[in-house]
Short mmCIF file of C-alpha atoms and ligand atoms in Angstrom, two decimals:
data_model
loop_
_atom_site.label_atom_id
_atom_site.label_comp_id
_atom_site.label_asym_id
_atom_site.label_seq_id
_atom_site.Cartn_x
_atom_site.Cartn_y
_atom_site.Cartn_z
CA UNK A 219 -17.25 -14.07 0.95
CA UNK A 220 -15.81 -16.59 -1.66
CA UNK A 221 -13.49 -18.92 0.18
CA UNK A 222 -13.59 -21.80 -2.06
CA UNK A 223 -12.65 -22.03 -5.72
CA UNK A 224 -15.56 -21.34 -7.73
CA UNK A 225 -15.42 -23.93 -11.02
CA UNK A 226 -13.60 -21.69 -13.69
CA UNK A 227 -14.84 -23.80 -16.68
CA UNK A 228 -14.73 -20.95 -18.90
CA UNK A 229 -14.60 -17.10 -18.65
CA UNK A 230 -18.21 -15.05 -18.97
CA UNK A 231 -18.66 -13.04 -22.30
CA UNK A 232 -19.24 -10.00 -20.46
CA UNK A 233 -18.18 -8.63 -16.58
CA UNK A 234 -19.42 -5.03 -14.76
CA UNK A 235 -16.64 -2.81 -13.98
CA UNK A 236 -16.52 0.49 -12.64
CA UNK A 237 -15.26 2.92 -15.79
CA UNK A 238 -14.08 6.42 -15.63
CA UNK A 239 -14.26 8.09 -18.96
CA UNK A 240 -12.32 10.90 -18.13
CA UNK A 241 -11.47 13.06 -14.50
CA UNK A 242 -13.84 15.34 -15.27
CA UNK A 243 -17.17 12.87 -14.99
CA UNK A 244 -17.71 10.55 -12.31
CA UNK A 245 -17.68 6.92 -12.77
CA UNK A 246 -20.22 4.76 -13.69
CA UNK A 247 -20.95 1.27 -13.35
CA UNK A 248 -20.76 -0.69 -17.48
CA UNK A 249 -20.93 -4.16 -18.91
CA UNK A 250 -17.71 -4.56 -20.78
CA UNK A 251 -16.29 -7.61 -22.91
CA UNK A 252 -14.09 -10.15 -20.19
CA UNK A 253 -10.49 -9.67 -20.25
CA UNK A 254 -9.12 -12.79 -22.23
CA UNK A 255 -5.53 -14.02 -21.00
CA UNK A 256 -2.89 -13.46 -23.33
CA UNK A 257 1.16 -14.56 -23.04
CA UNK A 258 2.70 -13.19 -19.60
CA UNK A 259 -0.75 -12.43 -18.02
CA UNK A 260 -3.74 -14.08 -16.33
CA UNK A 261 -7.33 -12.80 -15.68
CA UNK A 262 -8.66 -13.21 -12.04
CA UNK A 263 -11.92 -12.79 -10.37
CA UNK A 264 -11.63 -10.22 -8.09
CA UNK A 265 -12.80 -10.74 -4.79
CA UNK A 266 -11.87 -7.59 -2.71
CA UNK A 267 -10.34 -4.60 -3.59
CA UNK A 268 -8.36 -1.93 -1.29
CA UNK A 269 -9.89 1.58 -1.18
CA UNK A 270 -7.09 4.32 -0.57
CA UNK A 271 -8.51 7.11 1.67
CA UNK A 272 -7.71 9.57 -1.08
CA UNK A 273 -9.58 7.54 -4.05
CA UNK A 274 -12.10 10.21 -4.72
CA UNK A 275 -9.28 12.81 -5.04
CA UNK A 276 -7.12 10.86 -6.96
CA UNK A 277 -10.15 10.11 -9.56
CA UNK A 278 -11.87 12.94 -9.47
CA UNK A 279 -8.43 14.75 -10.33
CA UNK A 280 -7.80 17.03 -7.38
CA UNK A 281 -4.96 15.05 -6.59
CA UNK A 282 -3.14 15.25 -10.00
CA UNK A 283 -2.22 11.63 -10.90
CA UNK A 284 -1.61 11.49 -14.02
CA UNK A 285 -3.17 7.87 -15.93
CA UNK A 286 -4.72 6.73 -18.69
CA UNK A 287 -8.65 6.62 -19.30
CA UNK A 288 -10.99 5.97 -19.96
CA UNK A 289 -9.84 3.26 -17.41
CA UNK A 290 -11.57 0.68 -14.90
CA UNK A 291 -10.19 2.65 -12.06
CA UNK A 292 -9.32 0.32 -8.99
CA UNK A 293 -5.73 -0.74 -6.87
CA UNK A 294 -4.21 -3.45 -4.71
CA UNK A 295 -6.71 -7.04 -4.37
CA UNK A 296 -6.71 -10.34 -3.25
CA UNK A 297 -8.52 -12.52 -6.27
CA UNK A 298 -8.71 -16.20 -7.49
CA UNK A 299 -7.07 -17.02 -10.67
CA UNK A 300 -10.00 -17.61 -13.48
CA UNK A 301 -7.57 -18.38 -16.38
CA UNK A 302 -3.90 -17.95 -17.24
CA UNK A 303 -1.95 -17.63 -20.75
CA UNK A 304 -0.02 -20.28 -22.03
CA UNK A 305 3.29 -19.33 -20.36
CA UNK A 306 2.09 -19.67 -17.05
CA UNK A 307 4.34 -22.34 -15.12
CA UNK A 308 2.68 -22.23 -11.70
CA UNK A 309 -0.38 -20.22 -11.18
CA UNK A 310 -3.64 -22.33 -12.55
CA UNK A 311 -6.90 -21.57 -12.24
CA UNK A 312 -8.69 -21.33 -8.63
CA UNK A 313 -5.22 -20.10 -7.06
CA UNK A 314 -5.74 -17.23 -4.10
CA UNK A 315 -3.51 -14.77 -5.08
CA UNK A 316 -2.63 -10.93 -3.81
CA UNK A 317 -2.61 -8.63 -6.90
CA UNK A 318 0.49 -6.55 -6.47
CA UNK A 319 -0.09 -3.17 -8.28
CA UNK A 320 3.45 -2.28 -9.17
CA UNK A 321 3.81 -3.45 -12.90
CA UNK A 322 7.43 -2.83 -14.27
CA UNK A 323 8.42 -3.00 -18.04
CA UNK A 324 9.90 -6.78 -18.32
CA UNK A 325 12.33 -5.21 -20.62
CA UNK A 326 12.80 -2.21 -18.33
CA UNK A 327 12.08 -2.53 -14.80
CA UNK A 328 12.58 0.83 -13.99
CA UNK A 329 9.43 1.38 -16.88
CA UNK A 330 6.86 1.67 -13.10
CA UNK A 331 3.63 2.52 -13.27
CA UNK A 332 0.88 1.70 -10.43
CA UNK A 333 -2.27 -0.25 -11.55
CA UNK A 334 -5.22 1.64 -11.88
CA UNK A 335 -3.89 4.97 -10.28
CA UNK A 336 -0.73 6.34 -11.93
CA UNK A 337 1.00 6.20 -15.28
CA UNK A 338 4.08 6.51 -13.60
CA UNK A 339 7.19 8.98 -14.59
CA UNK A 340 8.69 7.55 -18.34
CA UNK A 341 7.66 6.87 -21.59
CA UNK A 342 7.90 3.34 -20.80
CA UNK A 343 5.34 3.38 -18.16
CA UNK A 344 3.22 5.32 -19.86
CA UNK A 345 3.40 3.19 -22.82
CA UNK A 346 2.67 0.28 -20.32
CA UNK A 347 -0.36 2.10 -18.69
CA UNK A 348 -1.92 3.24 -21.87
CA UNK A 349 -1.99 0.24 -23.57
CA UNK A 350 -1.69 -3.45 -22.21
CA UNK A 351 -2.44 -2.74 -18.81
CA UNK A 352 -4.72 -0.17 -18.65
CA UNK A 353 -7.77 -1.71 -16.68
CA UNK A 354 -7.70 -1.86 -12.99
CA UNK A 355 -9.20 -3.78 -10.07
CA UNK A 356 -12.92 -2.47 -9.20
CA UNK A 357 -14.25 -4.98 -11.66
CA UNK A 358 -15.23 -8.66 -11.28
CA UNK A 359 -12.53 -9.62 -13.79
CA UNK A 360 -9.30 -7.94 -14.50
CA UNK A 361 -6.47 -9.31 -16.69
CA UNK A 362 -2.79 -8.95 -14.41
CA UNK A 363 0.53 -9.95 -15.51
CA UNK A 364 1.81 -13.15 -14.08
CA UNK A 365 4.21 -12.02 -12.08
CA UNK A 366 1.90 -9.63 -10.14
CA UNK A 367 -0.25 -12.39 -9.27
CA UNK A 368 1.26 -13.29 -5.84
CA UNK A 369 0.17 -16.54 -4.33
CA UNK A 370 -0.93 -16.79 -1.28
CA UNK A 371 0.35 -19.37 0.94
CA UNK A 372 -2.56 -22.19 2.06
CA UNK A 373 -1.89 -21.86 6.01
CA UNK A 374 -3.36 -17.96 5.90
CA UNK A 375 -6.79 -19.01 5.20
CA UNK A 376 -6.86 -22.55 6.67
CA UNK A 377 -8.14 -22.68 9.99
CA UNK A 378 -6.41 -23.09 13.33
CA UNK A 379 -7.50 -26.00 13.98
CA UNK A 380 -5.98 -27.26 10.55
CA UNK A 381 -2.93 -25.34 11.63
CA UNK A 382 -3.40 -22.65 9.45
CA UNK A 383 -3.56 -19.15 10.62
CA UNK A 384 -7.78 -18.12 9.75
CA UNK A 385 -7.50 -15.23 8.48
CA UNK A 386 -10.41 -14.19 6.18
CA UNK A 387 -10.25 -12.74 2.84
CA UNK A 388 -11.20 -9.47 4.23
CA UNK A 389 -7.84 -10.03 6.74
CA UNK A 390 -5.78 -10.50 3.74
CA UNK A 391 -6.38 -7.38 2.16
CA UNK A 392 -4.43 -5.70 4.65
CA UNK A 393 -1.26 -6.94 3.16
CA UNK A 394 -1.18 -4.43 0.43
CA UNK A 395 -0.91 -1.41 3.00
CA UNK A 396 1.67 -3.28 5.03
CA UNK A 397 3.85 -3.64 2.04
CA UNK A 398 4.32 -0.09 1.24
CA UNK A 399 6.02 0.94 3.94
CA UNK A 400 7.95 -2.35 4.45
CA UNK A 401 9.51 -1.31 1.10
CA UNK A 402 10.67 1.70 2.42
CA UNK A 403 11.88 -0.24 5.93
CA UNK A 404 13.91 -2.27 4.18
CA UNK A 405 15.04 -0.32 1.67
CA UNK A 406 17.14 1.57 4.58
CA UNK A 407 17.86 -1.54 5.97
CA UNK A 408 16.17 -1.40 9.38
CA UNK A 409 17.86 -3.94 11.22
CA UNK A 410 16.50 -5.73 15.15
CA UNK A 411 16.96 -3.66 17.90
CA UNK A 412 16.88 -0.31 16.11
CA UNK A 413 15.53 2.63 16.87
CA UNK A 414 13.69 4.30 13.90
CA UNK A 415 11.43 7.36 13.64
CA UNK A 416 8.09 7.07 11.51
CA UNK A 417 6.09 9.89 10.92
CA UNK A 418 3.26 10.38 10.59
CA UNK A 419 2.60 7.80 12.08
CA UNK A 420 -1.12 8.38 12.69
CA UNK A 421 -2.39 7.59 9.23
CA UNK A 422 -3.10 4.49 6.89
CA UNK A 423 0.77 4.04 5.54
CA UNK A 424 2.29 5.43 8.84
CA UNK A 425 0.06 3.58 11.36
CA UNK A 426 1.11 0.46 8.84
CA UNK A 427 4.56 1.21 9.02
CA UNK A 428 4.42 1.31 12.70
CA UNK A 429 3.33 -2.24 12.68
CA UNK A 430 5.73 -3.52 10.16
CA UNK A 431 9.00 -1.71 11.64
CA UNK A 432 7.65 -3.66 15.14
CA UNK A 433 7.86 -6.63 13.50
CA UNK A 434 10.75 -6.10 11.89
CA UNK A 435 12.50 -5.83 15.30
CA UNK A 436 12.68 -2.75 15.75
CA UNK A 437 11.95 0.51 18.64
CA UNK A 438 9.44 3.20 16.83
CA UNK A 439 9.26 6.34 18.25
CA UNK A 440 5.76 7.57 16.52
CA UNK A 441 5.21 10.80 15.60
CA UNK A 442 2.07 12.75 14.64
CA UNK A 443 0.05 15.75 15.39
CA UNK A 444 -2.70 14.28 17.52
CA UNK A 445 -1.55 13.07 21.02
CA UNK A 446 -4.70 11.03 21.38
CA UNK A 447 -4.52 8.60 18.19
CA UNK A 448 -0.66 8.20 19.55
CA UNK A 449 -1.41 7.07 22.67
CA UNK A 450 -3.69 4.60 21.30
CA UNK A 451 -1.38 3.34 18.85
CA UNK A 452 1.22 2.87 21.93
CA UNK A 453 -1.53 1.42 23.43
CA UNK A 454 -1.45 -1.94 20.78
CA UNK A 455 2.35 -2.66 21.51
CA UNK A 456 4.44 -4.21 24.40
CA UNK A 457 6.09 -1.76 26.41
CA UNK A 458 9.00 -0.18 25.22
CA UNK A 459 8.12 -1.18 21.51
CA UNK A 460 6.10 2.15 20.50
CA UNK A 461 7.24 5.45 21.79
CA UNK A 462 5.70 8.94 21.01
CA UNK A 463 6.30 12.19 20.29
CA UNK A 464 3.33 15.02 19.53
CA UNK A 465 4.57 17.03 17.07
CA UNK A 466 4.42 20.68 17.93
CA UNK A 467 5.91 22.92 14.63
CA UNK A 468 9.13 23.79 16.15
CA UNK A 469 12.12 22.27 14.84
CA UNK A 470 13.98 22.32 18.13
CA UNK A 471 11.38 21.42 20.31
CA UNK A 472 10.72 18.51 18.42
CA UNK A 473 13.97 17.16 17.71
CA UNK A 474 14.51 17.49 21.37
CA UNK A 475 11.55 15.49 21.87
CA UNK A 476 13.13 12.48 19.65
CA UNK A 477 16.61 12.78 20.96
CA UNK A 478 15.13 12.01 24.31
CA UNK A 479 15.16 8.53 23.35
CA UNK A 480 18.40 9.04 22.41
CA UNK A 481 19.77 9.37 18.92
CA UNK A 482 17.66 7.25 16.11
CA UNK A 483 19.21 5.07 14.06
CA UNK A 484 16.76 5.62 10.99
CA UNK A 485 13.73 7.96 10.05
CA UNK A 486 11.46 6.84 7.78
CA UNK A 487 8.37 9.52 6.66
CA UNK A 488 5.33 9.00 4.52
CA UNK A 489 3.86 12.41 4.68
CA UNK A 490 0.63 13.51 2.81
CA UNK A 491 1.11 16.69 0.23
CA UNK A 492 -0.75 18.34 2.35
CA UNK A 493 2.31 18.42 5.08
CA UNK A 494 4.40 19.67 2.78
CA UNK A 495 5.37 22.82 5.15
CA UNK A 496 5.65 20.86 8.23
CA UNK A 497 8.45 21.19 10.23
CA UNK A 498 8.51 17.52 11.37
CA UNK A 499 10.90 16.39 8.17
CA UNK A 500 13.57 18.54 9.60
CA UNK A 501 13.48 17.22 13.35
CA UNK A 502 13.10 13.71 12.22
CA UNK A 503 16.75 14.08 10.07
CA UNK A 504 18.30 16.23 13.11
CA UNK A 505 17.71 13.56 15.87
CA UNK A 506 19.46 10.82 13.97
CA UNK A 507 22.85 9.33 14.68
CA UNK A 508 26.26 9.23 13.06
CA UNK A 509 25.74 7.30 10.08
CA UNK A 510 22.01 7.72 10.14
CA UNK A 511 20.09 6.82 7.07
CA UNK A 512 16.30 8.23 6.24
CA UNK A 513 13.51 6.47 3.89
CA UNK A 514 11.36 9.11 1.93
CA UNK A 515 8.09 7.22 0.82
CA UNK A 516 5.33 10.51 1.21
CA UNK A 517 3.51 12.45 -1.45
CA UNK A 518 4.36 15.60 -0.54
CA UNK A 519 4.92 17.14 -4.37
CA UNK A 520 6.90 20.65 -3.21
CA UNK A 521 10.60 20.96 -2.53
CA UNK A 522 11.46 20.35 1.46
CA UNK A 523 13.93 22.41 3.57
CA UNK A 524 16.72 19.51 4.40
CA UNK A 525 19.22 20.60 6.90
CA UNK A 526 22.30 20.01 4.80
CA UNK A 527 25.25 20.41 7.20
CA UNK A 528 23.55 18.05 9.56
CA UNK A 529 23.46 15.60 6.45
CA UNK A 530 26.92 15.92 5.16
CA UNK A 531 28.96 15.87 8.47
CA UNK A 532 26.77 13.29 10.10
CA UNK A 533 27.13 10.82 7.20
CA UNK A 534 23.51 10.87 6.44
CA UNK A 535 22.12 8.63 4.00
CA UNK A 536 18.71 9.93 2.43
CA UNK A 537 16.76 7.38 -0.21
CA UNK A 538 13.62 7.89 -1.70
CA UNK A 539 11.10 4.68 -2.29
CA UNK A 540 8.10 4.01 -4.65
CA UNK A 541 6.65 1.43 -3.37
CA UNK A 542 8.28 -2.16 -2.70
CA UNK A 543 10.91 -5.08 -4.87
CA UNK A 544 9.34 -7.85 -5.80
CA UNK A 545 11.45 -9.43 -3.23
CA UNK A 546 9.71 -7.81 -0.53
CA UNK A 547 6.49 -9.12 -0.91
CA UNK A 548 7.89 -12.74 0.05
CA UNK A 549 9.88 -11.23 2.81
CA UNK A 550 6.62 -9.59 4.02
CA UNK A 551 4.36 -12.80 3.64
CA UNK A 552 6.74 -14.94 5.74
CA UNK A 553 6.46 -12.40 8.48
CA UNK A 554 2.52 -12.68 8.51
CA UNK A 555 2.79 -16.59 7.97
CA UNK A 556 5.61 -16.73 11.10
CA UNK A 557 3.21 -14.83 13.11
CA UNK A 558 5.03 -11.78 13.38
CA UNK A 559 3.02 -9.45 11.63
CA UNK A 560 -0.72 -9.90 13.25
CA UNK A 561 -3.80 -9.10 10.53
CA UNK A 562 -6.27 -9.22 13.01
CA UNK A 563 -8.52 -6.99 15.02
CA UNK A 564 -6.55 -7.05 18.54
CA UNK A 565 -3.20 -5.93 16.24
CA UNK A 566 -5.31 -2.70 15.18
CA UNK A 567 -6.50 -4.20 11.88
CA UNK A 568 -10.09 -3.38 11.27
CA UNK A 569 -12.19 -3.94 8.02
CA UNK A 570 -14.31 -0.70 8.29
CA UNK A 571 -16.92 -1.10 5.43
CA UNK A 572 -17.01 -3.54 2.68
CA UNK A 573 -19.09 -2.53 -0.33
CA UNK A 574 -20.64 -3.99 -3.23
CA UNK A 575 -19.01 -2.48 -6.75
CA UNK A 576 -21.99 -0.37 -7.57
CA UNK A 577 -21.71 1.18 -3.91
CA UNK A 578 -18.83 2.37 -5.33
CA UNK A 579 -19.26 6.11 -4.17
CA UNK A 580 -19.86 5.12 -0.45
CA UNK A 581 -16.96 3.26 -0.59
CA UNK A 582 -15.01 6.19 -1.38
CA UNK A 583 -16.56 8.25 1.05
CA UNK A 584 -16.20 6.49 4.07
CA UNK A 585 -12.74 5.84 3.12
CA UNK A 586 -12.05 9.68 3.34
CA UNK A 587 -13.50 9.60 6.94
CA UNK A 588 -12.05 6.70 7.74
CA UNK A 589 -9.30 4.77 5.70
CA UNK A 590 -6.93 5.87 9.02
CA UNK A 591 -4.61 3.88 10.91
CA UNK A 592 -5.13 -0.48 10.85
CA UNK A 593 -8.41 1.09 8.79
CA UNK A 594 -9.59 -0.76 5.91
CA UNK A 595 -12.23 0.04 3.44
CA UNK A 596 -13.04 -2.37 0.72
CA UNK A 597 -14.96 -3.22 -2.62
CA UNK A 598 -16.23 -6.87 -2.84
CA UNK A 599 -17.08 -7.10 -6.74
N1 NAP B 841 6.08 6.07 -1.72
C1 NAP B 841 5.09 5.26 -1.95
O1 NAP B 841 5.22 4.21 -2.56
C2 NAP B 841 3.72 5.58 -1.42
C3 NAP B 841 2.72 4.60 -1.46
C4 NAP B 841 1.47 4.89 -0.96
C5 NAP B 841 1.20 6.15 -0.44
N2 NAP B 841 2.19 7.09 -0.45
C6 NAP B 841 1.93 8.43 0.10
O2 NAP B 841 1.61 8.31 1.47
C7 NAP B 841 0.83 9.43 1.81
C8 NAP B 841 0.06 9.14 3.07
O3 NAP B 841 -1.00 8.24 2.78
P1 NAP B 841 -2.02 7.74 3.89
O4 NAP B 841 -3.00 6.85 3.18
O5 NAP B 841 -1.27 7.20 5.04
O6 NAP B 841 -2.74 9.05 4.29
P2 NAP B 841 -3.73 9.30 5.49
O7 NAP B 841 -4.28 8.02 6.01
O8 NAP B 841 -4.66 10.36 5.05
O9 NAP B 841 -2.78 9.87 6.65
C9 NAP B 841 -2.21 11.10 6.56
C10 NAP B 841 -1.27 11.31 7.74
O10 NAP B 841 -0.63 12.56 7.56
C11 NAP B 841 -0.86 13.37 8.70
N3 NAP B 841 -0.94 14.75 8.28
C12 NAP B 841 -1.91 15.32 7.52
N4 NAP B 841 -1.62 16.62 7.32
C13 NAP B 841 -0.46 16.87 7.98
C14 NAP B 841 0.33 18.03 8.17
N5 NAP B 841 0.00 19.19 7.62
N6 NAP B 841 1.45 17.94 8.92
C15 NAP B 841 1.81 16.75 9.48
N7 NAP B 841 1.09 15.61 9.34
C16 NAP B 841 -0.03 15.67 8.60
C17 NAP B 841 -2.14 12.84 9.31
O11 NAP B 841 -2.14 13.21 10.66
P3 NAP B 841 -3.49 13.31 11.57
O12 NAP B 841 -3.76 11.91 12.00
O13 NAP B 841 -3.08 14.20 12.65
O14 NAP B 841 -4.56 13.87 10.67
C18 NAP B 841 -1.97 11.35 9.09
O15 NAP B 841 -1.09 10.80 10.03
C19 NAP B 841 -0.04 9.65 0.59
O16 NAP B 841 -0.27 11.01 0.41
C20 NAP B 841 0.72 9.04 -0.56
O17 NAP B 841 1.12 9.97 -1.51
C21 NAP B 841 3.43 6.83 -0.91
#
């Protein structure tokens, strides 16, 4: 693990990256000219890089994201700055920073597309993807725009006894899963002393948004399929933080279940596709309160039943959220810096497997098993 600034006297000619040429072959491991920084970007060393639990699907094209290749496939890291363009005002070489994969068009923000995984839905982020910021992070060097470089404040890695918090490197790649759903939390404004409803909330995002939504003040009632991972997700929190409900596939059953705790005040749901004819959207809308408002932040691609009476005469706000503002990543870091959001083991957060980049293909594997709830699986370029 690199915790010190390694001299960045100059960059290397050449770096190994992993490089898909197209869906349709698997990767392979290349020696490809550095990145060189240019105006608005800088190139960083990665250190670690995240490891979604549906990677292999997503690259091997069962998952249908569309992107660009051939393309040095990889997502959200935590890196050192090796050198910046000549427009950079802060960041300078040897600076930890998180590498926020959400790159908007500076002329049009709403131009999204996520780093290394998806083009995103306009010709702008296509045009983005497919040319200037094509390469992603599952390479020792990657070249980032500025303003996706996010520092990382000096107290996370500095020692307790220096005041600082100790986290590891390793710790601090849990940030990046956190984030999602804390863009969808506050998106609906989740405010202390809430009661919100997060389903699933037995997987990577959900188990995540569990944790942030805690923090954030709020009551979760979690809701999943398996009765056992709920229990020991209650199990992490205070009492009276984390409540559960199993769900069982009927809608009135199940929104029974949640109105027990009496009406929510927010739902948020980051489903898989592969829950696309679950029941438990349904339930999760019909428990709310007056005034109610819902985050959607899941993959599910197919249309969903919504019960639209229940919407209109309860004053139901619905939103949908990719991803997180800029803003939010500051919000989020000053809840891990206060203390309020825990990275460590005894708050659920465990590094699972941590793999070198031509281990590539284990690293994907074991993140199908096991890239689950506070579950991390990582590549270490
Ligand atoms: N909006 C955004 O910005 C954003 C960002 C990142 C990810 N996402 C979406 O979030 C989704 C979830 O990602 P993840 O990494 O958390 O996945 P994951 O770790 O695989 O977790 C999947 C969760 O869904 C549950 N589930 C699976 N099939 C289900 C079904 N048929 N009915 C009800 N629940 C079911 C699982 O329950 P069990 O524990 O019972 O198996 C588990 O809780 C992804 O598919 C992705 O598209 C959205």
């Amino acid at each position: 693990m690199l915790s010190q600034p390694p001299p960045y006297a100059e960059l290397p000619p050449t770096h190994r990256a992993l490089y898909l040429k197209s869906q349709s072959e698997a990767p392979t491991i290349e020696t490809l000219p550095t990145p060189q920084p240019t105006p608005g970007s800088a190139v960083v060393r990665i250190l670690t890089a995240n490891v979604l639990s549906y990677a292999r699907d997503i690259y091997n094209g069962k998952r249908s994201y569309n992107y660009a290749t051939p393309l040095v496939p990889g997502v959200s890291a935590i890196a050192r700055i090796a050198a910046v363009g000549p427009d950079a005002t802060t960041l300078s070489p040897g600076d930890l920073v998180l590498i926020d994969v959400t790159i908007r068009g500076r002329d049009d923000p709403s131009a999204v597309f996520l780093l290394g995984i998806s083009e995103g839905h306009s010709v702008g982020s296509r045009k983005l993807m497919h040319g200037e910021w094509r390469n992603g992070t599952y390479a020792e060097y990657a070249k980032i725009p500025l303003e996706n470089c996010i520092p990382l404040p000096s107290p996370l890695l500095a020692t307790t006894e220096e005041g600082g918090l100790g986290y590891t490197i390793e710790d601090l790649a849990h940030i990046p899963k956190l984030l999602v759903p804390f863009g969808g939390l506050r998106d609906i404004d989740i405010k202390v002393g809430e009661t919100v409803v997060v389903s699933p909330a037995t997987g990577a995002f959900g188990g995540a948004a569990v944790q942030v939504a805690v923090a954030m003040g709020a009551r979760v009632i979690a809701m999943g399929r398996d009765s056992t991972k709920l229990s020991a997700l209650k199990d992490r929190f205070k009492r009276s933080q984390v409540e559960t409900v199993t769900m069982s596939g009927d809608v009135e059953t199940d929104t029974a279940a949640l109105r027990a705790f009496g009406p929510s005040d927010a739902f948020f749901d980051i489903s898989p596709p592969a829950a696309a004819g679950s029941t438990h959207i349904k339930s999760g809308i019909l428990a709310l309160r007056h005034g109610g408002r819902v985050s959607l932040m899941g993959g599910i691609r197919d249309d969903v039943s919504i019960p639209h009476s229940t919407v209109m005469h309860g004053n139901l706000r619905i939103q949908g959220k990719w991803m997180y503002e800029r803003e939010d990543i500051f919000a989020l870091l000053k809840l891990v810096q206060r203390g309020n959001l825990k990275l460590t083991e005894g708050a659920g957060m465990v590094t699972v497997g941590a793999f070198p980049l031509e281990e590539w293909e284990k690293a994907f594997d074991l993140a199908a098993q096991k890239a689950g709830m506070g579950e991390m699986v990582l590549i270490m370029p």
